[in-house]
XYZ file of C-alpha atoms in Angstrom:
763
model
C 4.215 7.803 38.659
C 1.487 8.900 41.073
C 0.888 12.505 42.053
C 1.901 11.621 45.638
C 5.289 10.337 44.490
C 5.824 13.470 42.413
C 5.042 15.715 45.381
C 7.383 13.643 47.553
C 10.244 14.025 45.055
C 9.619 17.764 44.884
C 9.741 18.028 48.673
C 12.962 15.994 48.756
C 14.571 18.397 46.279
C 13.523 21.459 48.258
C 14.593 19.863 51.526
C 18.009 18.746 50.276
C 18.728 22.131 48.665
C 17.579 24.092 51.728
C 19.483 21.930 54.234
C 22.671 22.008 52.139
C 22.576 25.814 52.087
C 21.658 25.971 55.774
C 24.529 23.646 56.643
C 27.040 25.670 54.646
C 25.806 28.830 56.342
C 26.085 27.249 59.786
C 29.541 25.942 59.017
C 30.572 29.420 57.908
C 29.345 30.748 61.250
C 31.554 28.205 63.049
C 28.666 25.957 64.073
C 29.905 22.588 62.772
C 27.525 20.510 64.877
C 24.470 22.415 63.592
C 25.841 22.150 60.068
C 26.125 18.361 60.331
C 22.564 18.100 61.658
C 21.297 20.244 58.760
C 23.075 18.084 56.209
C 21.841 14.953 57.937
C 18.248 16.238 57.887
C 18.408 16.676 54.121
C 20.311 13.467 53.411
C 18.367 10.830 55.363
C 14.998 11.296 53.579
C 16.727 11.019 50.195
C 18.584 7.918 51.363
C 15.294 6.383 52.508
C 13.703 7.068 49.116
C 16.741 5.525 47.370
C 16.481 2.461 49.586
C 12.840 1.941 48.646
C 13.509 2.215 44.897
C 16.613 0.020 45.129
C 14.684 -2.725 46.935
C 11.918 -2.462 44.340
C 14.458 -2.803 41.527
C 16.009 -5.836 43.233
C 12.605 -7.500 43.588
C 12.023 -6.948 39.847
C 15.542 -8.295 39.205
C 16.598 -5.018 37.641
C 19.776 -3.023 38.112
C 19.200 0.659 38.758
C 21.450 3.658 39.039
C 20.068 4.426 42.503
C 22.152 1.766 44.253
C 25.446 3.633 43.734
C 23.996 6.870 45.034
C 22.671 5.025 48.098
C 26.079 3.419 48.724
C 27.781 6.809 48.406
C 25.467 8.375 50.986
C 25.728 5.452 53.410
C 29.533 5.264 53.205
C 29.859 9.063 53.489
C 27.719 9.096 56.640
C 29.646 6.110 58.021
C 32.886 8.067 57.696
C 31.310 11.264 59.018
C 31.460 13.083 55.665
C 28.075 14.745 56.070
C 28.723 17.481 53.494
C 29.667 14.914 50.867
C 26.483 12.963 51.624
C 24.388 16.144 51.364
C 25.867 17.014 47.953
C 25.144 13.513 46.621
C 21.593 13.703 48.028
C 20.969 17.006 46.240
C 22.176 15.572 42.947
C 19.842 12.582 43.297
C 16.838 14.737 44.251
C 17.506 17.067 41.323
C 17.516 14.187 38.841
C 14.268 12.782 40.190
C 12.575 16.159 40.031
C 13.653 16.623 36.417
C 12.106 13.292 35.438
C 8.886 14.134 37.278
C 8.756 17.517 35.566
C 8.825 15.837 32.157
C 5.808 13.673 32.936
C 3.852 16.399 34.742
C 4.359 18.829 31.880
C 3.048 16.262 29.413
C -0.051 15.455 31.475
C -0.840 19.134 31.926
C -1.231 19.449 28.142
C -3.761 16.605 27.978
C -7.329 17.576 28.951
C -10.853 16.329 28.259
C -9.863 12.686 27.919
C -12.466 10.155 26.834
C -15.006 12.887 26.112
C -16.225 10.882 23.166
C -17.893 8.519 25.618
C -21.623 9.356 25.722
C -22.649 10.615 29.162
C -26.335 11.334 28.699
C -29.305 10.228 26.625
C -32.895 11.256 25.844
C -35.350 8.529 26.933
C -39.116 8.258 26.468
C -40.803 8.167 29.889
C -44.600 8.282 30.337
C -45.050 9.771 26.880
C -42.415 12.496 27.398
C -38.736 12.742 26.403
C -36.474 13.159 29.430
C -32.715 13.532 29.855
C -31.154 10.642 31.793
C -27.656 9.469 32.623
C -26.430 6.883 30.132
C -25.776 4.467 33.018
C -29.558 4.380 33.679
C -30.451 3.025 30.224
C -31.848 -0.505 30.147
C -32.557 -2.832 27.203
C -35.942 -1.999 25.700
C -35.814 1.745 26.448
C -36.893 4.010 23.564
C -34.285 6.700 22.923
C -34.010 9.812 20.754
C -30.683 10.855 19.209
C -30.432 14.403 17.830
C -28.184 15.679 15.057
C -24.544 15.728 16.170
C -25.135 13.499 19.199
C -23.386 10.195 19.882
C -25.373 6.965 20.035
C -25.287 6.127 23.766
C -25.800 2.326 23.707
C -26.150 -0.513 21.224
C -29.650 -0.912 19.858
C -32.009 -1.074 16.895
C -33.298 1.798 14.774
C -36.962 2.740 15.044
C -36.612 5.331 12.239
C -34.065 5.782 9.397
C -30.737 7.421 10.281
C -27.609 8.855 8.686
C -24.651 7.725 10.744
C -20.979 8.646 10.729
C -19.517 5.312 11.788
C -15.877 6.255 11.184
C -14.979 6.387 14.920
C -15.720 2.647 15.101
C -15.277 1.298 11.563
C -12.721 3.666 10.038
C -14.915 4.252 6.961
C -15.287 7.937 6.125
C -18.578 7.561 4.220
C -21.795 8.429 6.047
C -23.992 5.317 6.175
C -27.729 5.395 5.594
C -29.369 2.965 8.024
C -33.000 1.934 7.812
C -35.538 1.196 10.555
C -34.887 -2.224 12.067
C -31.120 -2.205 11.522
C -28.762 -2.604 14.464
C -26.409 0.220 15.426
C -23.525 0.474 17.881
C -22.702 2.928 20.628
C -20.043 5.494 19.848
C -21.205 6.342 16.305
C -22.309 9.880 15.448
C -25.688 11.025 14.162
C -24.734 12.907 10.968
C -28.338 13.490 9.840
C -31.724 14.336 11.274
C -33.037 13.300 14.678
C -33.924 9.600 14.878
C -35.340 7.162 17.412
C -33.939 3.840 18.538
C -34.621 1.040 20.995
C -31.811 0.124 23.398
C -30.579 -3.455 23.091
C -27.914 -3.303 25.810
C -26.900 -1.350 28.859
C -23.948 1.022 28.842
C -21.531 -1.547 30.283
C -22.504 -4.170 27.691
C -22.305 -1.842 24.667
C -19.619 -1.587 21.997
C -17.913 1.557 23.257
C -17.477 0.174 26.767
C -15.983 -3.006 25.302
C -13.414 -1.010 23.386
C -12.461 0.919 26.518
C -11.968 -2.402 28.326
C -9.683 -3.559 25.505
C -7.666 -0.366 25.924
C -7.183 -1.065 29.626
C -6.198 -4.678 28.980
C -3.710 -3.714 26.290
C -2.134 -1.071 28.521
C -1.816 -3.628 31.281
C 0.071 -6.026 29.000
C 2.825 -3.504 28.286
C 5.856 -3.747 30.518
C 7.285 -0.362 31.534
C 10.200 0.751 29.418
C 13.570 0.772 31.107
C 15.131 4.183 31.426
C 18.139 4.830 29.224
C 20.190 5.485 32.338
C 19.299 2.113 33.896
C 20.701 0.200 30.909
C 24.232 1.234 31.851
C 23.832 0.759 35.590
C 24.662 -2.938 36.097
C 28.104 -2.870 34.492
C 29.000 0.454 36.044
C 27.972 -0.663 39.546
C 30.116 -3.779 39.256
C 33.096 -1.793 37.961
C 32.780 0.783 40.740
C 32.608 -1.781 43.537
C 35.606 -3.680 42.159
C 37.647 -0.485 41.852
C 36.687 0.710 45.337
C 37.509 -2.681 46.846
C 40.818 -2.879 44.977
C 41.864 0.620 46.104
C 41.062 -0.242 49.724
C 42.911 -3.553 49.521
C 45.918 -1.873 47.919
C 46.127 1.119 50.246
C 44.352 -0.092 53.413
C 42.779 3.398 53.450
C 38.979 3.161 53.834
C 38.586 6.821 52.827
C 39.466 5.817 49.291
C 36.280 3.732 49.133
C 34.255 6.847 49.850
C 36.243 8.933 47.362
C 35.675 6.371 44.607
C 31.968 6.050 45.382
C 31.423 9.818 45.484
C 32.927 10.459 42.068
C 31.300 7.255 40.794
C 27.807 8.497 41.593
C 26.532 8.471 38.002
C 25.200 11.998 37.874
C 25.661 12.251 34.105
C 23.050 9.494 34.101
C 20.944 10.999 36.876
C 20.999 14.534 35.418
C 22.259 14.518 31.824
C 19.784 11.983 30.477
C 16.650 13.596 32.015
C 17.750 17.049 30.823
C 18.203 15.818 27.245
C 14.879 13.980 27.305
C 12.971 16.910 28.835
C 14.555 19.190 26.247
C 13.372 16.883 23.499
C 9.856 16.814 24.921
C 9.874 20.603 25.070
C 10.866 20.848 21.417
C 8.150 18.356 20.495
C 5.564 20.446 22.352
C 6.611 23.530 20.390
C 5.965 21.579 17.180
C 2.484 20.580 18.363
C 3.440 17.085 19.527
C 2.551 15.978 23.058
C 4.847 13.214 24.370
C 3.588 11.566 27.552
C 6.869 10.855 29.310
C 10.589 10.450 28.767
C 10.418 6.671 28.269
C 8.034 7.273 25.353
C 10.533 9.604 23.703
C 13.230 6.948 24.057
C 10.977 4.280 22.488
C 10.088 6.616 19.632
C 13.778 7.118 18.891
C 14.225 3.363 18.378
C 11.050 2.651 16.370
C 11.449 0.815 13.063
C 7.898 -0.368 12.220
C 4.976 1.958 11.451
C 1.270 1.078 11.418
C -1.405 3.653 10.644
C -5.124 3.947 10.224
C -6.486 5.388 6.961
C -9.534 7.532 7.679
C -8.609 10.743 9.471
C -4.931 9.755 9.582
C -3.696 9.323 6.016
C -6.824 11.006 4.697
C -8.682 14.084 5.865
C -11.694 12.143 7.128
C -14.114 14.398 5.223
C -15.616 13.955 1.766
C -14.200 16.345 -0.833
C -15.369 17.044 -4.370
C -13.392 15.061 -6.951
C -15.368 15.628 -10.147
C -18.748 16.748 -11.485
C -20.546 14.933 -14.306
C -23.262 16.968 -16.026
C -26.143 16.480 -18.431
C -25.915 18.210 -21.787
C -26.656 21.906 -21.475
C -25.363 22.215 -17.890
C -21.996 23.441 -16.642
C -20.261 21.883 -13.603
C -20.319 25.212 -11.764
C -24.058 25.556 -12.460
C -24.805 22.082 -11.060
C -22.645 22.725 -7.995
C -24.352 26.082 -7.366
C -27.824 24.485 -7.528
C -26.794 21.643 -5.193
C -25.056 23.971 -2.757
C -27.977 26.405 -2.672
C -30.311 23.625 -1.581
C -27.667 22.186 0.793
C -27.783 25.365 2.848
C -31.104 24.231 4.319
C -29.894 20.735 5.270
C -27.943 19.707 8.373
C -26.521 16.580 6.725
C -22.718 16.334 6.831
C -22.535 15.801 3.050
C -24.730 18.866 2.495
C -22.325 20.886 4.620
C -19.423 19.648 2.477
C -21.194 20.554 -0.789
C -22.023 24.067 0.406
C -18.460 24.585 1.649
C -16.959 23.518 -1.693
C -19.218 25.928 -3.578
C -18.212 28.808 -1.317
C -14.532 27.940 -1.806
C -15.048 28.439 -5.540
C -16.752 31.760 -5.024
C -20.129 30.630 -6.391
C -23.175 32.731 -5.598
C -25.747 30.710 -3.642
C -29.481 31.340 -3.661
C -31.603 30.845 -0.509
C -33.912 27.827 -1.105
C -37.601 27.641 -0.258
C -40.176 24.915 0.431
C -37.431 22.596 1.653
C -38.294 19.052 2.692
C -35.711 16.569 3.962
C -36.078 12.803 3.805
C -33.729 11.252 6.401
C -31.355 8.761 4.848
C -32.326 9.705 1.277
C -31.922 13.385 0.457
C -33.453 16.847 0.408
C -35.679 18.746 -2.033
C -36.838 22.326 -2.480
C -37.170 25.320 -4.795
C -34.045 27.155 -6.000
C -34.547 30.088 -8.367
C -37.953 28.763 -9.563
C -36.516 25.277 -10.180
C -37.548 22.169 -8.252
C -34.220 20.696 -7.079
C -33.642 17.288 -5.513
C -30.345 16.262 -3.984
C -29.388 12.878 -2.554
C -29.208 9.209 -3.445
C -29.860 7.920 -6.956
C -33.075 6.174 -5.902
C -34.379 9.327 -4.204
C -33.553 11.669 -7.082
C -34.490 9.400 -10.008
C -37.299 7.388 -8.435
C -38.415 5.038 -11.248
C -36.814 6.830 -14.218
C -34.059 5.283 -16.317
C -30.470 6.383 -15.739
C -29.028 8.435 -18.640
C -25.909 7.115 -20.370
C -23.689 9.926 -19.071
C -24.800 9.220 -15.494
C -24.142 5.472 -15.927
C -20.527 6.288 -16.702
C -20.299 8.311 -13.459
C -21.861 5.461 -11.451
C -19.339 2.978 -12.872
C -16.483 5.338 -12.045
C -17.491 5.805 -8.424
C -17.730 2.027 -7.994
C -14.315 1.432 -9.561
C -12.513 4.227 -7.720
C -14.222 3.709 -4.354
C -15.958 7.079 -4.183
C -19.403 8.240 -3.079
C -21.835 10.354 -5.098
C -24.529 12.984 -4.668
C -27.132 13.067 -7.469
C -28.797 16.340 -8.494
C -32.019 16.766 -10.443
C -33.758 19.914 -11.694
C -37.507 19.751 -12.392
C -37.367 15.933 -12.173
C -34.521 15.650 -14.708
C -31.138 14.322 -13.612
C -28.668 17.119 -14.355
C -25.515 16.261 -12.423
C -23.538 13.829 -10.299
C -21.110 15.125 -7.678
C -18.323 12.574 -7.146
C -16.898 12.751 -3.623
C -13.924 11.063 -1.987
C -11.966 11.241 1.221
C -8.752 12.743 -0.163
C -5.256 11.973 1.047
C -3.912 14.721 3.301
C -1.505 17.075 1.574
C 1.162 16.299 4.162
C 0.753 12.493 4.060
C 3.013 11.601 1.072
C 5.796 13.832 2.353
C 5.459 12.419 5.870
C 5.756 8.817 4.683
C 8.723 9.670 2.454
C 10.542 11.374 5.318
C 9.787 8.520 7.724
C 11.271 6.085 5.210
C 14.318 8.356 5.038
C 14.566 8.092 8.835
C 14.765 4.309 8.475
C 11.130 3.416 9.181
C 10.642 1.527 5.922
C 8.223 -1.105 7.247
C 4.942 0.817 6.822
C 1.545 -0.883 7.039
C -2.056 0.338 6.846
C -4.653 -0.937 9.333
C -8.143 0.233 8.430
C -11.751 -0.714 8.900
C -12.549 0.599 5.412
C -13.350 -1.515 2.336
C -10.512 -3.397 0.679
C -10.840 -1.640 -2.691
C -10.576 1.810 -1.099
C -7.730 0.749 1.198
C -5.737 -0.821 -1.644
C -6.199 2.255 -3.845
C -4.871 4.563 -1.106
C -2.129 2.188 0.037
C -0.705 1.519 -3.413
C -0.752 5.225 -4.225
C 1.311 5.963 -1.106
C 3.625 2.975 -1.470
C 2.929 1.295 1.878
C 4.398 -2.179 2.309
C 1.329 -3.937 3.782
C -2.415 -3.242 3.604
C -4.934 -4.743 6.057
C -8.532 -3.751 5.224
C -11.878 -4.338 6.951
C -10.115 -4.706 10.315
C -12.060 -4.721 13.567
C -10.492 -3.245 16.733
C -9.621 -6.774 17.919
C -7.961 -7.629 14.591
C -5.933 -4.418 14.669
C -4.833 -5.317 18.181
C -3.664 -8.773 17.031
C -1.642 -7.291 14.146
C 0.151 -4.909 16.513
C 0.957 -7.673 18.983
C 2.440 -9.820 16.208
C 4.533 -6.943 14.842
C 6.071 -6.216 18.259
C 7.779 -9.600 18.046
C 10.023 -8.293 15.257
C 10.668 -4.666 16.226
C 9.602 -1.461 17.950
C 6.151 -0.487 16.669
C 4.516 2.916 16.152
C 0.742 2.933 15.633
C -0.991 6.091 14.385
C -4.773 6.490 14.548
C -7.572 8.893 15.388
C -10.762 6.939 16.054
C -12.239 5.017 18.949
C -11.601 1.816 16.978
C -7.867 2.576 17.011
C -7.587 2.906 20.789
C -6.766 -0.765 21.597
C -4.073 -0.871 18.897
C -2.621 2.425 20.132
C -2.398 1.005 23.641
C -0.725 -2.210 22.497
C 1.936 -0.547 20.326
C 5.318 0.406 21.734
C 4.425 3.990 20.804
C 0.775 4.867 20.155
C 0.284 8.135 18.267
C -3.133 9.834 18.154
C -4.272 12.541 15.749
C -5.575 14.665 18.590
C -6.949 17.795 16.897
C -10.038 16.036 15.546
C -9.518 12.511 16.773
C -11.627 10.785 19.407
C -10.571 11.415 22.990
C -10.419 7.644 23.582
C -7.541 7.378 21.112
C -5.810 10.372 22.711
C -6.129 8.751 26.137
C -4.760 5.423 24.884
C -1.869 6.999 22.973
C 1.629 7.791 24.200
C 2.034 10.652 21.711
C -0.693 13.081 20.617
C -0.334 15.198 17.473
C -2.143 18.341 18.571
C -2.238 19.477 14.929
C -3.968 17.280 12.342
C -0.716 16.808 10.418
C 1.018 13.483 9.971
C 4.332 15.165 9.154
C 4.473 16.311 12.776
C 5.274 12.667 13.529
C 8.421 13.092 11.421
C 9.397 16.026 13.639
C 8.797 13.898 16.732
C 10.921 11.015 15.412
C 13.769 13.340 14.460
C 13.638 15.192 17.768
C 13.502 11.945 19.768
C 16.504 10.512 17.922
C 18.503 13.685 18.346
C 17.564 13.860 22.039
C 18.591 10.274 22.598
C 21.822 10.856 20.676
C 22.617 13.919 22.787
C 21.724 12.004 25.958
C 24.135 9.227 24.984
C 26.837 11.790 24.265
C 26.259 13.318 27.697
C 26.540 9.861 29.256
C 29.755 9.036 27.391
C 31.401 12.386 28.142
C 30.289 12.480 31.758
C 31.012 8.851 32.537
C 34.440 9.003 30.876
C 35.374 11.930 33.076
C 33.886 10.152 36.095
C 35.993 7.065 35.398
C 39.137 9.212 35.216
C 38.163 10.842 38.518
C 37.503 7.405 40.029
C 40.979 6.247 39.032
C 42.460 9.380 40.593
C 40.445 8.749 43.759
C 41.548 5.104 43.843
C 45.174 6.247 43.683
C 44.615 8.650 46.567
C 44.938 11.765 44.425
C 41.372 12.953 45.026
C 39.883 13.180 48.543
C 36.097 12.724 49.020
C 35.112 16.397 49.343
C 37.210 17.459 46.343
C 35.733 14.493 44.470
C 32.206 15.685 45.241
C 33.040 19.186 43.967
C 34.701 17.749 40.843
C 31.665 15.549 40.256
C 29.491 18.674 40.367
C 31.657 20.199 37.614
C 31.274 17.033 35.560
C 27.524 17.251 36.136
C 27.418 20.820 34.833
C 29.325 19.772 31.722
C 26.930 16.843 31.140
C 23.901 19.112 31.631
C 25.307 21.763 29.290
C 25.803 19.136 26.612
C 22.331 17.704 27.240
C 20.782 21.131 26.714
C 21.907 20.901 23.083
C 18.796 18.786 22.594
C 16.831 22.043 22.695
C 18.433 23.126 19.436
C 17.357 21.923 16.028
C 19.827 20.220 13.723
C 17.464 20.463 10.750
C 18.327 22.797 7.913
C 16.143 25.868 8.027
C 14.682 27.610 5.016
C 17.061 30.285 3.766
C 14.734 33.192 4.418
C 11.138 33.959 5.236
C 8.221 32.408 3.404
C 5.919 34.951 1.793
C 2.721 33.447 3.133
C 0.556 36.071 1.413
C 1.872 35.001 -1.995
C 1.418 31.310 -1.203
C -2.122 31.897 0.056
C -2.905 33.785 -3.151
C -1.562 30.933 -5.287
C -3.582 28.383 -3.322
C -6.720 30.484 -3.854
C -5.942 30.653 -7.568
C -5.732 26.851 -7.652
C -9.269 26.699 -6.282
C -10.351 29.217 -8.925
C -8.773 27.020 -11.626
C -10.929 24.005 -10.697
C -13.818 25.011 -13.023
C -11.373 25.411 -15.930
C -9.884 21.956 -15.294
C -13.354 20.435 -15.020
C -14.249 22.096 -18.323
C -11.216 20.503 -20.011
C -12.327 17.029 -18.905
C -16.024 17.509 -19.664
C -15.370 18.903 -23.175
C -13.028 16.003 -23.927
C -15.634 13.478 -22.724
C -18.587 14.744 -24.782
C -16.746 16.146 -27.811
C -17.558 13.158 -30.092
C -21.296 13.460 -29.313
C -21.519 17.210 -30.012
C -22.788 18.781 -33.170
C -19.871 20.289 -35.103
C -21.008 23.874 -34.663
C -21.684 23.325 -30.931
C -18.272 21.728 -30.536
C -16.721 24.716 -32.293
C -18.296 27.131 -29.809
C -17.316 25.017 -26.775
C -13.716 24.716 -27.950
C -13.383 28.440 -28.611
C -14.756 29.252 -25.140
C -12.422 26.711 -23.522
C -9.421 28.033 -25.454
C -10.200 31.565 -24.281
C -10.367 30.384 -20.668
C -7.011 28.625 -21.020
C -5.303 31.662 -22.548
C -6.904 34.221 -20.214
C -6.785 32.290 -16.916
C -4.596 29.181 -16.912
C -1.570 30.308 -18.926
C -1.111 33.667 -17.085
C -1.326 31.851 -13.753
C 1.352 29.324 -14.703
C 3.639 32.018 -16.206
C 3.365 34.134 -13.056
C 4.365 31.143 -10.963
C 7.303 30.323 -13.231
C 8.694 33.856 -13.457
C 7.906 35.274 -10.007
C 7.066 32.586 -7.441
C 9.501 29.823 -8.394
C 12.668 31.991 -8.212
C 11.653 33.068 -4.699
C 10.993 29.473 -3.667
C 14.339 28.388 -5.141
C 16.146 30.898 -2.921
C 14.241 29.669 0.116
C 14.845 25.986 -0.557
C 18.513 26.377 -1.476
C 20.530 24.240 -3.862
C 21.462 24.744 -7.489
C 17.994 24.577 -9.064
C 15.420 22.979 -6.702
C 12.413 23.997 -8.844
C 13.721 22.522 -12.111
C 11.250 19.632 -12.218
C 8.301 21.895 -11.423
C 9.367 24.355 -14.133
C 9.518 21.401 -16.496
C 5.856 20.731 -15.761
C 5.098 24.331 -16.725
C 6.830 23.820 -20.058
C 4.648 20.788 -20.739
C 1.513 22.775 -19.873
C 2.583 25.560 -22.237
C 3.266 22.974 -24.961
C -0.228 21.494 -24.652
C -2.000 24.868 -24.497
C -0.045 26.116 -27.530
C -0.930 22.991 -29.517
C -4.583 23.317 -28.508
C -4.665 26.992 -29.477
C -3.222 26.255 -32.916
C -5.532 23.304 -33.504
C -8.655 25.221 -32.455
C -7.803 28.378 -34.427
C -7.187 26.297 -37.574
C -10.523 24.447 -37.391
C -12.896 24.942 -40.334
C -15.825 27.287 -39.800
C -18.341 24.452 -39.461
C -16.387 22.764 -36.632
C -14.020 19.802 -36.138
C -14.241 16.634 -38.218
C -13.723 13.122 -36.793
C -9.927 13.230 -37.159
C -9.714 16.650 -35.474
C -11.946 15.425 -32.649
C -9.540 12.538 -31.917
C -6.549 14.890 -31.909
C -8.345 17.401 -29.696
C -9.331 14.671 -27.239
C -5.708 13.515 -27.052
C -4.543 17.041 -26.267
C -7.348 17.725 -23.785
C -6.874 14.486 -21.857
C -3.108 15.030 -21.776
C -3.498 18.590 -20.510
C -6.037 17.457 -17.914
C -3.689 14.767 -16.581
C -0.605 16.951 -16.364
C -2.542 19.838 -14.814
C -3.974 17.662 -12.050
C -0.583 16.139 -11.251
C 1.085 19.555 -11.300
C -1.538 21.187 -9.074
C -1.288 18.299 -6.610
C 2.491 18.753 -6.447
C 2.185 22.490 -5.915
C -0.551 22.093 -3.309
C 1.728 19.759 -1.332
C 4.651 22.178 -1.660
C 2.569 25.222 -0.699
C 1.110 23.348 2.255
C 4.561 22.420 3.509
C 5.960 25.942 3.113
C 2.989 27.719 4.660
C 2.996 25.425 7.718
C 6.761 25.700 8.202
C 6.717 29.487 7.955
């Protein structure tokens, strides 16, 4: 609806309310003629607006609820019942204003749309770099793109570049592009400044094409019918038949007016918008922006879910998964060296490495003599050591890859990860394995959506098939579509709409066409591209997929309450219509009774503001949960030590192995075991009271028992080793225990992280 139409509806409401009051006042002052003119002045504009919408509905071959209201007003005026007509007009204007309020409130929340679109560029003119509008760029222009800027048009690279292409491709890995390669508009410069040559104008570039697809997809979607309109056709027919029958039976034309007045479907006009607006308000409080009441109704009926991977199911940022080290180096030592050097680099991966080191509380040393090679890596001095950080070719140059590093390379290829190689004084000392991890709230969100009946869940991603399959199978999605272009995503959504109501969730520019084509497009708006937020019907203002669960639940409850309001209100209206048809209810009394029915319908509709979800039985101690989450981060070095000792134990000298095992055992007994016992004896009982039920933490406590069993067995095995270290049989047994402890610890920590995340966000 346009802003002009909204203003008009607001004026109609004010006019009808003011003239009704003025007429009542005049009538009370014994000025009946002035009262009738006041009521007429407020009624006629509303009647004209109803006539326009009714004609429009007839042209579209749709039945609307407005036709009954128009008939009521016309018949009331025909019989000189100006007060009755004024009351009906006020009810109609109120309903329209409520619907407008819902849409206006949603639009007011949405700002800075399509800001991802590049607006300016730096072009070489007469030997100098000048700022120009992106619309002025022509093919052949030489452009400069600084760190953090968006590539303005399609073109070719003149110098190497590190590009974050996830807004277009969906892949979370930063791509290293060499001079001569083609790049597309809309991607982000994640490395140093580079130069390029424009190959297309703004209108002919990739980003503009995607925006055009968004517009086309939005144009294909027919507007959703309002819930109220779906009941209008049958009710209109019933009302006209009853009114005609009462007139034919009694020969009293006043009964027609009485029937029409009480038949004006105000539970539809008022009750449904109130319930829907209430639902939208609750969604907004949960950080979910719903762009209109029709969207909320569609969301309530959705049964098919599509989602992007990068930035939607996953965090969209590389996170440290594991550290492989050369003999003589500890994982924390390698990470500290890499992070110290990373402080001097503006590469997105360098930022991630430095952040992960700070999370673990590692002390970082300021580097010196830093040199960065775009697209390859960075080098410099850290604590009198010459450190290189970057790709394998950059760090190793022509040297052979050590056996331990070969194992890490094979692992990253198999598991679909990326890697940062670290050398010290020209010797490879570590490999940082990085991956875009699944969001902590993602598994829970998908489980809860399945519980809500949305069991058809499919992944649409531009990422590689091996990475997509690994994530999809882990989360249990029903269909996986990898390496999808925006056009292919659009085709999948169109096909799915043939079999049900489709939700599409995404966050990148490449998702915008699919979001527009879906029945309900949902954008991850906190970090997502503004193009996706513009194309979407629902925007999750927090980067949490489980907020979609809240939106689905709220929409279904709101629709359920709206239907209840319709059933209650319309049932009472039908009884009043029968009374009016029998001559027991005159028109004015019918109008007053209809107002009472309206109030009852509105009061019931306001129930949509309340939550029917079970609340936690108490307050969440966020300080305790934050402390436990911090302790999990502090445990990472211990868990890495378990894995690294298990990996290299067979290659160690017996006396070296003895020393490593004793040190590891001390760390387990002094750090890991106390942490797990504190959780089991202090935190879990508190969480059990919050969650309710007989013993909700039983399974998690069972994991603690397994951890204690492994650590006890390890302690006994290590303390009983001979003085010269473990023999071959002891090594095999120790490896079995270490690998088992490593596996159960990682699973247990992942479970607790998900639980802590849920509790801390719901506090």
